[in-house]
Amino acid sequence: MLRTMPSTIRINVYSVLSLAVFLFAVAASAAATSLPTQHARQAVVSGQAQFRNRMPADQTLRIGILFPVRDKAGLDEFLRQVYNPSSPSYRHFLTVPEFVARFAPTQDDYDGVRDFVRANGMTVAKVYPSRLLLDVTAPVAAIENAFHVQMGFYQHPTENRVFFAPDREPTVDLDVPLWHIGGLDNFSIPRPALAKPSEGQGVANATGSGPSGSYLPSDMRAAYYGSGPLTGAGQCVGLAEFDGYNITDLTGNSNIKGTFDGYATATSNGNNYILTYTPPGGGGPYTIPINNVLVAGGTLTPLPGDTDAAGEVVLDIAQAIGMAPGLSQVRVYVAPDAWTQASPNYNFPANSADYTMFEQMYEDGCSQLSISWNWAPESVTSNDYIFAAMAAAGQNLFAASGDYGSWPNGAYYYPEEDANVVAVGGTDLTTSGPGGSYVSETAWADSGGGISPDHISIPSWQAGIANSSNQASTVYRNAPDVAMEANFDNWVCSFGSCSGGWAGTSFASPRWAGYLALANQQEEASFSKSLGFINPLIYPIGEGAGYSADFHDIASGSNGAYSAVAGYDLVTGWGSPKGASLITAMTGAAPPPPPDFSISVDPTSYYGPTFDNPQFTVTITPLNGYSGYVSLSLSASAPGTVEYDMCSGSPFGGPALYTYIWPNYLTVPGTSTLCAYTTEPGFYYITITGYGSGSQQHQVNVFIDSEG
């Protein structure tokens, strides 16, 4: 017989259940943890961006979960030491496994987040050995549930397009620390730091080797390096891109001669290319593999009609090779082009996945990297741990400083304002003629530079550079760091059309990457390691007595609010490299001294009666990070000397001198005791020799004057 519960009891039970559900919701809400980086766009939060509608629940997005390191203080200290010439850790860079062992999140934490992803209806798209990133694909409904946000479409306040974004800061019900959730919006689209010539505009300085005197890639090598033997052999340059490219724009075809103006050809190698380059000034031919790395759905097919984006990729490849024609490879990293052309119609949502590209660049290990694209991320610190890992690995990332003059200028300042990259400004270069030498340089009027608009703290290597002339900040990051030619006098091809008069700091950044490849070729030949992140190296050079011998100090011109002045400035940084001199200065720093130890004794001499028992303290001190053991042995001037433990007593009769040291095998740092005993008056000396764990060997003497 079925019995029903009395209504009063049912009400009470339901009340209890409702209370339990409420308390559970409160507890769950209390457990939600916020992230330390910003995600919600100010335009959304303030209402400036008009809400259009919710994103479809089944719309799939690709996002990235970024992790903090587990020992930030330790990583900061490691970076200070690895770039300190007086440290025993100087340039002892870390491989990815070594970085993981010391600083990465634990495997349990990484796996815990993977479990969290799956439990919330999302899919792990890719894992990374460094454990700094987890790529995830998920329907919008799962993202909203996992991160407690609502995803919507909004009208962009300054661009004729719609963007997607969360309505608030995400939180997670997870006890594993997270750093950032990338890919939750496409409010800011990376754009190349590239400027086309205006209608009828001529070439600014017609001294190059290209048509109408435009500069070709080879002209930059002649101006900034010369005819030296370095070619970048054995070096890899990595280029960060947000669009594909046409290889014929680089090498030419039956209709055009290409960005190399007919001096290069290419053959396909699967999805990659093999470029053959014969510089117009002689040398070569050089064979350079161009390896395309497609990340997060990127494609080699350029966005139709976007000549700036496709031309950017082409010029980056050409400028790096022009400076360093002997490169072992150029790696072209292509992330999705998230640009939605000026249109009221919203295209399939995508994000630039910059974090995925930077992570892949880090793990692939090219020593010199370049990016010539700018954007405004939701958080300027989102990639900081990946950038720090690059520095720890001995990599250097150059970033174009932008083409809109002094900061702030209403444009984008990322990633060039980040303290972990080398910001590259622009100059106006004059050479002696096609393939000719350097003549002069002034600041380019559109060179991006200034004080960090996002108030990134001043890095240690910029301390002391500010003065009344350059107007630099003593509190915030200053940029650029260096510069190269960027005026309207460069030759580029895009979508089968070639012209001179192109400009942009996007030319300067890959040129510096090629120049660093020359320096790293020399450095690795001598010391089997790269120079790493060069800002801690070039700032002391700039402030040193040899500055004028190593840099072209650009002291004329302006970018608007700031002027180029003697020394460092906010238009051109320290300036451009002066031939091989800067390479010598960067690679000429003496390698760190090897680990060693010193040995001392106290007192160093003794004057006293025969049959006495003097004692001496021997101290072993580590130098340059020495660790391990030191063994000690004794020798003496008196013939027939006997080692005998007389530290607690005295022998009878026998030779003129007894000696004893204990312990004679000790951990460094440490001390030992030397005892001596004389049976005959005279002058004696005892030599104490310490033997290290390697080839280290040091001695110290003790003198004894024994009277009768």
XYZ file of C-alpha atoms in Angstrom:
708
model
C 0.000 0.000 0.000
C 1.433 3.350 -0.992
C 1.436 5.879 1.810
C 1.853 9.593 1.312
C 3.756 11.929 3.574
C 1.665 14.375 5.564
C 1.676 17.830 3.985
C 3.198 19.479 7.032
C 6.086 17.045 6.978
C 6.537 17.491 3.225
C 6.724 21.236 3.726
C 9.333 20.863 6.430
C 11.421 18.454 4.374
C 11.221 20.717 1.351
C 12.239 23.639 3.523
C 15.230 21.723 4.774
C 16.165 20.717 1.256
C 15.800 24.304 0.040
C 17.959 25.511 2.880
C 20.556 22.855 2.065
C 20.581 23.877 -1.581
C 20.928 27.517 -0.553
C 23.761 26.790 1.858
C 25.508 24.675 -0.781
C 25.209 27.539 -3.265
C 26.599 29.955 -0.706
C 29.469 27.587 0.076
C 30.184 27.084 -3.610
C 30.130 30.809 -4.157
C 32.473 31.323 -1.222
C 34.837 28.725 -2.643
C 35.105 30.516 -5.971
C 38.574 32.017 -6.379
C 39.399 35.094 -8.420
C 42.466 35.356 -10.642
C 45.279 37.914 -10.200
C 45.029 39.255 -13.776
C 42.370 41.343 -15.490
C 39.891 39.826 -17.948
C 36.806 42.071 -18.143
C 37.165 44.868 -20.679
C 36.568 48.346 -19.339
C 34.367 49.121 -22.343
C 32.081 46.254 -21.319
C 32.044 46.947 -17.593
C 31.402 50.670 -18.076
C 28.679 50.137 -20.666
C 30.615 52.019 -23.354
C 30.389 48.947 -25.577
C 26.726 48.345 -26.371
C 25.499 44.834 -25.577
C 24.107 43.070 -28.651
C 23.160 39.585 -27.493
C 24.372 36.497 -25.641
C 26.744 34.164 -27.411
C 25.153 30.866 -28.490
C 25.561 28.271 -25.752
C 26.897 25.709 -28.233
C 29.431 28.067 -29.829
C 32.904 26.534 -29.413
C 35.825 28.684 -28.284
C 39.492 27.866 -27.837
C 40.913 29.324 -24.650
C 44.150 29.009 -22.707
C 44.612 28.484 -18.985
C 47.896 30.070 -17.903
C 49.640 29.098 -14.679
C 51.896 31.024 -12.322
C 55.266 29.587 -11.357
C 55.381 27.934 -7.952
C 58.405 29.910 -6.743
C 58.245 33.449 -8.110
C 60.836 34.788 -5.651
C 63.205 32.005 -6.646
C 62.687 32.683 -10.351
C 63.252 36.408 -9.870
C 66.492 35.699 -8.023
C 67.590 33.185 -10.655
C 67.088 35.784 -13.409
C 69.073 38.342 -11.439
C 71.948 35.909 -11.063
C 71.892 34.434 -14.576
C 72.300 37.948 -16.022
C 74.854 39.134 -13.445
C 78.404 38.860 -14.878
C 79.879 38.490 -11.384
C 77.602 35.578 -10.466
C 78.683 31.925 -10.815
C 75.266 31.361 -12.438
C 75.988 33.862 -15.241
C 74.484 32.570 -18.493
C 73.858 29.125 -17.052
C 70.451 29.024 -18.715
C 67.766 26.429 -18.035
C 66.364 23.833 -20.388
C 62.610 23.306 -20.250
C 62.969 20.208 -17.997
C 65.293 22.143 -15.677
C 62.818 25.024 -15.527
C 60.012 22.600 -14.750
C 61.990 20.969 -11.940
C 62.661 24.301 -10.249
C 59.789 26.633 -11.012
C 56.847 25.127 -12.894
C 53.548 24.125 -11.263
C 53.634 20.623 -9.857
C 52.395 17.737 -11.962
C 49.588 17.197 -9.446
C 48.425 20.810 -9.835
C 48.600 20.622 -13.620
C 46.685 17.340 -13.652
C 44.177 18.782 -11.201
C 43.319 21.540 -13.644
C 42.995 19.005 -16.450
C 40.501 17.116 -14.289
C 38.666 20.379 -13.595
C 38.452 21.072 -17.332
C 36.974 17.662 -18.101
C 34.594 17.734 -15.149
C 33.151 21.004 -16.445
C 32.388 19.763 -19.937
C 35.484 21.197 -21.592
C 38.163 19.431 -23.641
C 41.928 19.546 -23.220
C 43.224 20.558 -26.657
C 46.940 20.562 -25.866
C 49.261 20.126 -22.913
C 52.724 21.672 -22.667
C 55.882 20.257 -21.087
C 56.544 23.522 -19.235
C 53.156 23.286 -17.452
C 52.707 27.039 -17.921
C 49.746 26.657 -20.287
C 46.836 24.348 -20.977
C 44.948 24.777 -24.258
C 41.213 24.088 -23.958
C 38.253 23.966 -26.331
C 34.756 24.285 -24.950
C 31.227 25.352 -25.754
C 30.273 28.745 -24.398
C 27.859 27.175 -21.918
C 30.679 25.181 -20.296
C 32.935 28.254 -20.146
C 30.192 30.279 -18.502
C 29.566 27.557 -15.940
C 33.230 26.867 -15.146
C 34.293 30.511 -14.825
C 31.021 32.078 -13.586
C 30.699 34.581 -16.424
C 28.241 35.406 -19.185
C 29.686 35.591 -22.676
C 28.154 38.184 -24.957
C 28.487 40.042 -28.233
C 29.151 43.786 -27.975
C 29.438 46.627 -30.435
C 33.017 47.847 -30.506
C 33.181 51.473 -29.324
C 35.831 52.583 -31.853
C 35.789 49.981 -34.653
C 32.985 49.046 -37.022
C 32.656 45.488 -35.782
C 31.257 43.326 -33.028
C 33.430 41.586 -30.472
C 32.801 38.907 -27.867
C 33.768 39.181 -24.207
C 32.808 38.124 -20.672
C 30.629 40.459 -18.641
C 32.710 40.198 -15.451
C 35.926 38.858 -13.985
C 36.056 35.041 -14.023
C 36.266 32.992 -10.831
C 36.976 29.288 -10.424
C 35.960 26.671 -7.877
C 39.473 25.309 -7.699
C 42.228 25.259 -5.096
C 45.019 25.223 -7.694
C 46.380 28.736 -8.366
C 45.740 30.017 -11.891
C 47.276 33.093 -13.489
C 45.085 34.012 -16.454
C 42.366 32.714 -18.753
C 43.319 33.720 -22.272
C 41.002 33.892 -25.248
C 37.811 35.052 -23.538
C 37.514 38.051 -25.866
C 38.629 39.493 -29.183
C 38.213 43.145 -28.264
C 41.734 44.051 -29.443
C 43.077 42.504 -32.636
C 46.847 42.445 -33.246
C 47.830 44.692 -36.109
C 51.245 44.979 -37.788
C 53.489 47.945 -37.002
C 53.659 48.675 -40.707
C 52.874 51.807 -42.722
C 52.158 51.970 -46.438
C 53.336 54.866 -48.551
C 50.616 57.371 -49.345
C 49.450 57.996 -52.879
C 52.302 59.494 -54.908
C 54.749 59.339 -52.015
C 58.337 58.752 -53.093
C 61.121 56.841 -51.389
C 62.463 58.839 -48.449
C 66.158 58.026 -48.898
C 66.898 56.709 -52.378
C 70.260 55.139 -51.546
C 69.200 51.478 -51.413
C 69.763 48.615 -53.836
C 66.096 48.167 -54.756
C 63.866 49.852 -57.336
C 63.841 53.651 -57.040
C 66.566 53.379 -54.411
C 64.421 51.449 -51.929
C 66.237 49.533 -49.254
C 66.501 45.771 -49.717
C 67.247 43.409 -46.821
C 70.906 43.173 -47.848
C 71.336 46.947 -47.490
C 70.698 46.663 -43.750
C 73.464 44.117 -43.273
C 75.898 46.356 -45.142
C 74.940 49.410 -43.081
C 74.751 47.899 -39.608
C 77.267 45.050 -39.764
C 79.465 45.428 -42.830
C 81.426 42.758 -44.634
C 82.485 40.651 -41.676
C 82.467 36.845 -41.589
C 79.448 36.329 -39.306
C 76.310 35.096 -41.074
C 74.181 33.736 -38.242
C 75.323 30.198 -38.958
C 73.822 27.700 -36.555
C 71.239 30.205 -35.333
C 67.461 30.122 -35.471
C 65.164 33.157 -35.668
C 61.544 32.779 -34.571
C 58.898 35.189 -35.899
C 55.487 35.701 -34.277
C 52.737 36.321 -36.855
C 48.944 36.637 -36.943
C 48.407 35.964 -40.632
C 49.660 33.691 -43.368
C 51.713 34.711 -46.405
C 52.447 33.956 -50.025
C 55.961 32.640 -50.616
C 56.020 34.278 -54.058
C 55.791 37.690 -52.384
C 59.132 36.813 -50.856
C 60.872 35.237 -53.837
C 58.942 36.515 -56.831
C 57.375 34.790 -59.837
C 56.926 35.493 -63.535
C 55.197 38.784 -62.727
C 57.160 40.188 -59.782
C 60.705 39.951 -58.454
C 59.648 39.654 -54.825
C 60.741 41.349 -51.625
C 64.271 40.068 -52.242
C 64.040 41.720 -55.694
C 64.982 38.586 -57.591
C 67.828 37.459 -55.377
C 65.995 34.502 -53.815
C 64.122 31.394 -54.882
C 62.181 28.841 -52.880
C 61.034 25.245 -53.128
C 58.290 23.592 -51.129
C 59.127 21.122 -48.390
C 55.731 19.876 -47.288
C 54.130 22.838 -45.516
C 57.541 24.489 -45.264
C 59.987 26.041 -47.712
C 63.653 25.919 -48.580
C 64.874 29.394 -49.516
C 67.989 29.922 -51.616
C 69.385 33.426 -51.278
C 72.291 35.081 -53.088
C 72.829 38.607 -51.720
C 73.290 41.286 -54.399
C 76.542 42.399 -52.794
C 78.106 38.943 -53.101
C 78.388 35.850 -50.948
C 76.299 32.741 -50.887
C 74.256 31.200 -52.156
C 72.723 30.502 -48.774
C 70.105 27.835 -48.152
C 67.713 28.655 -45.335
C 64.816 26.416 -44.259
C 61.620 28.363 -43.538
C 59.625 26.222 -41.139
C 56.010 27.225 -40.607
C 54.529 26.500 -37.182
C 50.736 26.765 -37.158
C 49.362 27.305 -33.669
C 45.792 27.245 -32.337
C 44.223 26.922 -35.768
C 46.449 29.346 -37.622
C 46.725 28.968 -41.393
C 49.262 29.882 -44.067
C 46.536 31.297 -46.290
C 46.544 35.072 -45.764
C 43.336 36.960 -45.115
C 42.198 38.154 -48.564
C 42.906 41.781 -49.250
C 44.776 42.506 -46.010
C 48.020 43.627 -47.652
C 49.465 44.960 -44.395
C 49.109 41.656 -42.531
C 50.402 39.426 -45.338
C 53.162 41.916 -46.157
C 54.229 41.945 -42.508
C 54.973 38.238 -42.511
C 56.945 38.510 -45.742
C 59.068 41.437 -44.622
C 59.817 39.828 -41.237
C 61.263 36.777 -42.957
C 63.194 38.864 -45.469
C 64.703 41.304 -42.961
C 65.932 38.582 -40.602
C 67.562 36.678 -43.467
C 68.972 39.837 -45.036
C 70.867 40.605 -41.840
C 71.883 36.977 -41.152
C 71.860 35.022 -44.437
C 73.478 31.929 -42.927
C 70.696 31.153 -40.451
C 70.080 27.476 -39.797
C 66.337 28.125 -40.029
C 63.591 30.710 -39.727
C 60.555 29.533 -37.778
C 57.361 31.359 -38.710
C 54.715 30.991 -35.986
C 51.258 31.691 -37.356
C 48.335 32.184 -34.966
C 44.753 32.810 -36.134
C 44.022 36.095 -37.835
C 41.179 37.291 -35.635
C 40.660 40.485 -37.611
C 37.080 40.979 -38.756
C 37.139 43.512 -41.566
C 35.105 46.699 -41.216
C 31.632 45.263 -41.538
C 28.442 45.237 -39.538
C 28.322 41.475 -39.921
C 29.999 39.464 -37.211
C 32.265 36.683 -38.396
C 33.022 33.434 -36.615
C 34.567 34.375 -33.261
C 38.274 33.802 -32.913
C 41.034 35.142 -30.721
C 44.666 35.740 -31.494
C 45.986 33.027 -29.117
C 49.157 35.024 -28.478
C 49.821 32.990 -25.328
C 49.847 29.739 -27.321
C 52.280 31.194 -29.830
C 54.640 32.565 -27.176
C 54.573 29.269 -25.282
C 55.425 27.323 -28.435
C 58.244 29.753 -29.231
C 59.639 29.238 -25.743
C 59.556 25.466 -25.925
C 61.066 25.350 -29.433
C 64.096 27.262 -28.177
C 65.189 29.735 -30.885
C 67.584 32.180 -29.215
C 66.323 35.260 -31.089
C 62.630 36.017 -31.486
C 60.746 38.928 -33.014
C 57.202 40.260 -33.085
C 56.083 43.226 -35.176
C 52.419 43.268 -34.147
C 50.785 45.440 -31.471
C 47.561 45.070 -29.512
C 45.919 45.895 -26.190
C 45.590 42.727 -24.096
C 43.043 42.468 -21.340
C 46.014 42.188 -18.949
C 49.536 43.415 -19.737
C 50.932 40.810 -17.343
C 49.162 37.803 -18.860
C 52.274 36.436 -20.654
C 54.850 37.490 -18.062
C 55.680 33.999 -16.822
C 56.185 32.744 -20.370
C 58.438 35.729 -21.078
C 60.358 35.049 -17.850
C 60.803 31.421 -18.919
C 62.214 32.667 -22.233
C 64.762 34.797 -20.384
C 65.643 31.874 -18.135
C 66.239 29.769 -21.252
C 68.555 32.345 -22.849
C 66.060 33.637 -25.403
C 65.524 37.248 -26.450
C 62.247 38.636 -27.778
C 62.345 41.851 -29.830
C 59.118 43.822 -30.252
C 58.369 46.717 -32.609
C 57.633 49.879 -30.613
C 54.834 51.080 -32.908
C 54.415 53.691 -35.633
C 52.333 56.464 -34.089
C 54.966 58.539 -32.346
C 55.289 59.315 -28.675
C 53.271 57.432 -26.077
C 50.427 57.719 -25.268
C 49.039 58.103 -28.759
C 45.753 56.198 -28.761
C 47.330 53.138 -30.388
C 48.504 49.862 -28.843
C 51.629 49.447 -26.698
C 51.850 45.696 -26.206
C 54.006 43.691 -26.075
C 56.703 46.344 -26.564
C 56.092 48.050 -23.216
C 56.578 44.781 -21.340
C 59.779 44.787 -19.290
C 60.643 41.265 -20.476
C 61.122 42.219 -24.140
C 63.502 44.458 -26.091
C 61.459 47.304 -27.587
C 62.772 48.416 -30.995
C 62.187 51.955 -32.237
C 62.674 53.464 -35.671
C 65.250 55.674 -37.367
C 65.800 57.395 -40.693
C 68.980 55.899 -42.174
C 71.207 57.282 -44.912
C 73.838 55.062 -46.543
C 76.609 55.752 -49.005
C 74.685 54.108 -51.849
C 73.310 50.724 -52.968
C 74.830 48.097 -50.683
C 76.819 50.907 -49.129
C 78.076 51.712 -45.675
C 76.450 53.684 -42.906
C 76.529 57.481 -43.283
C 74.102 58.978 -40.777
C 70.877 58.461 -38.899
C 68.169 60.588 -37.320
C 65.142 59.651 -35.277
C 62.093 58.558 -37.288
C 59.205 60.925 -36.601
C 56.717 58.060 -36.107
C 58.904 55.932 -33.843
C 56.851 54.660 -30.914
C 58.324 55.441 -27.530
C 57.744 56.934 -24.143
C 56.829 55.965 -20.613
C 54.729 52.834 -20.093
C 51.076 53.909 -20.446
C 50.066 50.884 -18.350
C 52.496 51.837 -15.586
C 54.720 48.800 -15.809
C 57.405 49.206 -13.151
C 60.851 50.299 -14.226
C 63.194 47.307 -14.551
C 66.462 47.278 -12.634
C 68.585 47.702 -15.753
C 66.911 51.057 -16.502
C 67.710 52.547 -13.115
C 69.692 55.762 -13.476
C 68.990 56.487 -17.169
C 66.468 59.283 -16.589
C 67.563 62.899 -16.906
C 66.072 66.256 -17.789
C 67.062 65.875 -21.440
C 65.477 62.523 -22.223
C 62.477 62.971 -19.865
C 62.531 59.279 -18.983
C 60.715 57.982 -15.927
C 62.369 56.885 -12.706
C 59.303 54.831 -11.769
C 57.924 53.165 -14.920
C 59.293 51.212 -17.856
C 60.800 53.380 -20.599
C 60.887 52.462 -24.281
C 62.306 51.838 -26.786
C 65.551 50.113 -25.854
C 67.246 50.216 -29.280
C 66.367 51.222 -32.842
C 67.037 50.625 -36.543
C 65.956 51.993 -39.905
C 62.142 52.322 -40.261
C 61.444 55.256 -42.572
C 59.383 55.255 -45.788
C 62.127 53.768 -47.947
C 61.735 49.966 -47.805
C 60.759 47.510 -50.541
C 57.923 45.033 -49.848
C 55.666 42.765 -51.885
C 52.182 41.666 -50.792
C 49.533 39.795 -52.778
C 51.638 40.015 -55.905
C 52.127 43.779 -55.800
C 55.509 45.328 -54.962
C 56.403 48.886 -54.078
C 58.964 50.973 -52.276
C 58.333 53.524 -49.600
C 57.065 51.133 -46.901
C 57.860 52.044 -43.301
C 57.449 50.850 -39.758
C 59.246 49.653 -36.671
C 58.132 46.251 -37.937
C 61.215 46.423 -40.182
C 63.501 47.287 -37.286
C 62.518 44.426 -34.978
C 63.395 41.445 -37.266
C 66.557 43.278 -38.334
C 67.669 43.325 -34.713
C 66.788 39.632 -34.426
C 69.077 38.935 -37.373
C 71.810 41.089 -35.869
C 71.585 39.211 -32.569
C 71.959 35.961 -34.509
C 75.358 37.233 -35.675
C 76.347 37.987 -32.084
C 75.103 34.627 -30.823
C 77.021 32.831 -33.556
C 80.177 34.404 -32.156
C 79.173 33.875 -28.532
C 78.321 30.211 -28.968
C 81.544 29.567 -30.871
C 83.465 30.821 -27.831
C 81.323 29.782 -24.875
C 78.697 27.346 -26.256
C 75.819 29.476 -24.983
C 73.736 32.403 -26.161
C 73.712 35.956 -24.854
C 70.109 35.541 -23.723
C 67.938 38.559 -22.926
C 70.168 41.453 -23.944
C 68.709 44.424 -22.048
C 70.706 43.657 -18.871
C 73.759 43.598 -21.143
C 73.269 46.612 -23.417
C 72.267 49.109 -20.738
C 75.644 48.854 -18.972
C 77.281 49.187 -22.404
C 75.208 52.298 -23.064
C 76.214 53.787 -19.739
C 79.855 52.785 -20.127
C 82.909 54.463 -21.593
C 82.683 52.460 -24.839
C 79.154 53.548 -25.751
C 80.147 55.711 -28.712
C 82.268 52.906 -30.137
C 79.449 50.346 -29.951
C 76.271 52.286 -30.783
C 75.268 54.943 -33.273
C 74.029 57.541 -30.797
C 71.091 59.173 -32.561
C 70.780 62.671 -31.136
C 68.522 64.495 -33.591
C 64.866 64.216 -34.493
C 61.676 63.768 -32.496
C 58.628 61.501 -32.240
C 56.349 64.234 -30.936
C 56.575 64.691 -27.193
C 60.148 63.394 -26.975
C 63.368 64.276 -28.737
C 66.395 62.197 -29.578
C 69.247 63.346 -27.345
C 72.770 62.252 -26.516
C 72.716 58.856 -24.834
C 69.455 57.108 -24.058
C 66.189 58.674 -25.253
C 62.504 57.826 -25.669
C 62.632 57.861 -29.465
C 65.533 55.568 -30.382
C 66.649 54.103 -27.038
C 70.413 53.637 -27.126
C 70.400 53.869 -30.921
C 71.487 51.390 -33.598
C 74.438 48.948 -33.622
C 77.780 50.177 -34.851
C 79.060 47.343 -37.034
C 80.883 44.493 -35.359
C 81.871 46.681 -32.394
C 78.657 46.072 -30.487
C 78.911 42.351 -31.150
C 82.426 42.395 -29.699
C 81.225 44.373 -26.699
C 78.328 42.009 -26.031
C 80.335 38.849 -26.503
C 83.556 40.249 -25.071
C 82.401 40.129 -21.470
C 84.717 37.721 -19.701
C 83.103 34.386 -18.854
C 82.402 33.901 -15.156
C 85.257 32.467 -13.122
C 84.927 28.744 -12.465
C 83.902 27.435 -9.039
C 86.871 27.423 -6.708
C 87.919 27.738 -3.065
C 90.484 29.567 -1.004
C 92.581 28.259 1.869
C 93.892 30.329 4.761
C 95.581 29.678 8.099
C 95.564 31.529 11.407
C 98.047 32.312 12.796
C 100.453 32.209 9.896
C 103.569 31.853 12.055
C 104.696 30.803 15.514
C 107.714 31.815 17.636
C 108.301 29.777 20.774
C 110.291 27.156 22.654
C 111.236 23.716 21.452
C 108.968 20.893 22.706
C 105.953 23.204 22.521
C 102.735 22.193 20.756
C 101.366 25.164 18.711
C 98.002 24.798 16.905
C 96.724 26.569 13.777
C 93.204 26.936 12.307
C 92.912 26.155 8.607
C 89.838 27.644 6.882
C 88.422 26.610 3.513
C 86.148 29.221 1.868
C 84.084 28.540 -1.294
C 84.413 30.874 -4.289
C 82.121 31.281 -7.321
C 79.623 28.733 -6.102
C 82.037 25.944 -5.215
C 80.421 23.074 -3.323
C 81.653 19.681 -2.230
C 84.775 18.561 -0.416
C 88.423 19.563 -0.069
C 91.134 17.128 0.997
C 94.214 18.409 2.845
C 97.795 17.164 2.906
C 100.977 18.382 4.613
C 104.596 18.711 3.643
C 107.421 20.245 5.683
C 110.948 21.609 5.322
C 112.468 19.355 7.974
C 113.760 16.018 6.698
C 112.136 12.976 8.196
C 109.041 14.854 9.349
C 106.427 12.493 10.800
C 102.669 12.976 10.842
C 101.518 12.046 14.308
C 98.372 12.924 16.228
C 99.857 15.148 18.877
C 96.914 17.596 18.988
C 95.911 16.118 22.344
C 99.357 15.048 23.486
C 103.099 15.144 22.710
C 105.379 12.504 21.176
C 108.709 11.569 22.692
C 111.987 11.645 20.813
C 112.161 11.038 17.088
C 112.513 13.574 14.263
C 112.907 17.308 14.593
C 109.287 18.030 13.511
C 105.968 16.305 13.943
C 102.844 17.531 12.108
C 99.174 16.558 12.112
C 95.964 17.967 10.595
C 92.407 16.914 11.330
C 90.015 16.604 9.669
C 91.922 16.195 6.455
C 88.787 15.779 4.327
C 86.068 18.344 4.944
C 82.909 19.832 3.493
C 83.230 23.386 2.208
C 82.998 25.779 3.930
C 84.836 24.288 6.851
C 87.787 24.458 9.227
C 90.510 22.074 10.269
C 93.189 22.123 12.969
C 96.931 21.845 12.298
C 99.183 20.810 15.178
C 103.004 20.910 15.163
C 105.727 19.747 17.566
C 109.465 20.447 17.381
C 112.201 18.538 19.155
C 115.104 20.622 17.895
C 115.505 24.391 17.631
C 115.384 25.886 14.133
C 113.278 27.534 11.465
C 110.638 25.325 9.811
C 107.805 25.808 7.380
C 104.818 23.550 6.761
C 102.911 23.601 3.475
C 99.197 22.815 3.586
C 97.760 21.771 0.213
C 94.028 21.624 -0.506
C 92.705 19.527 -3.372
C 89.248 20.294 -4.761
C 86.728 18.026 -6.438
C 87.984 19.151 -9.865
C 91.394 20.423 -10.819
C 91.444 23.063 -8.086
C 94.552 23.037 -5.900
C 95.749 25.694 -3.454
C 98.488 25.970 -0.838
C 99.282 27.992 2.233
C 102.403 27.997 4.421
C 102.911 28.100 8.178
C 106.266 29.225 9.639
C 107.669 28.015 12.967
C 110.712 29.532 14.661
C 111.651 27.148 17.463
C 114.199 28.363 19.995
C 116.315 26.150 22.173
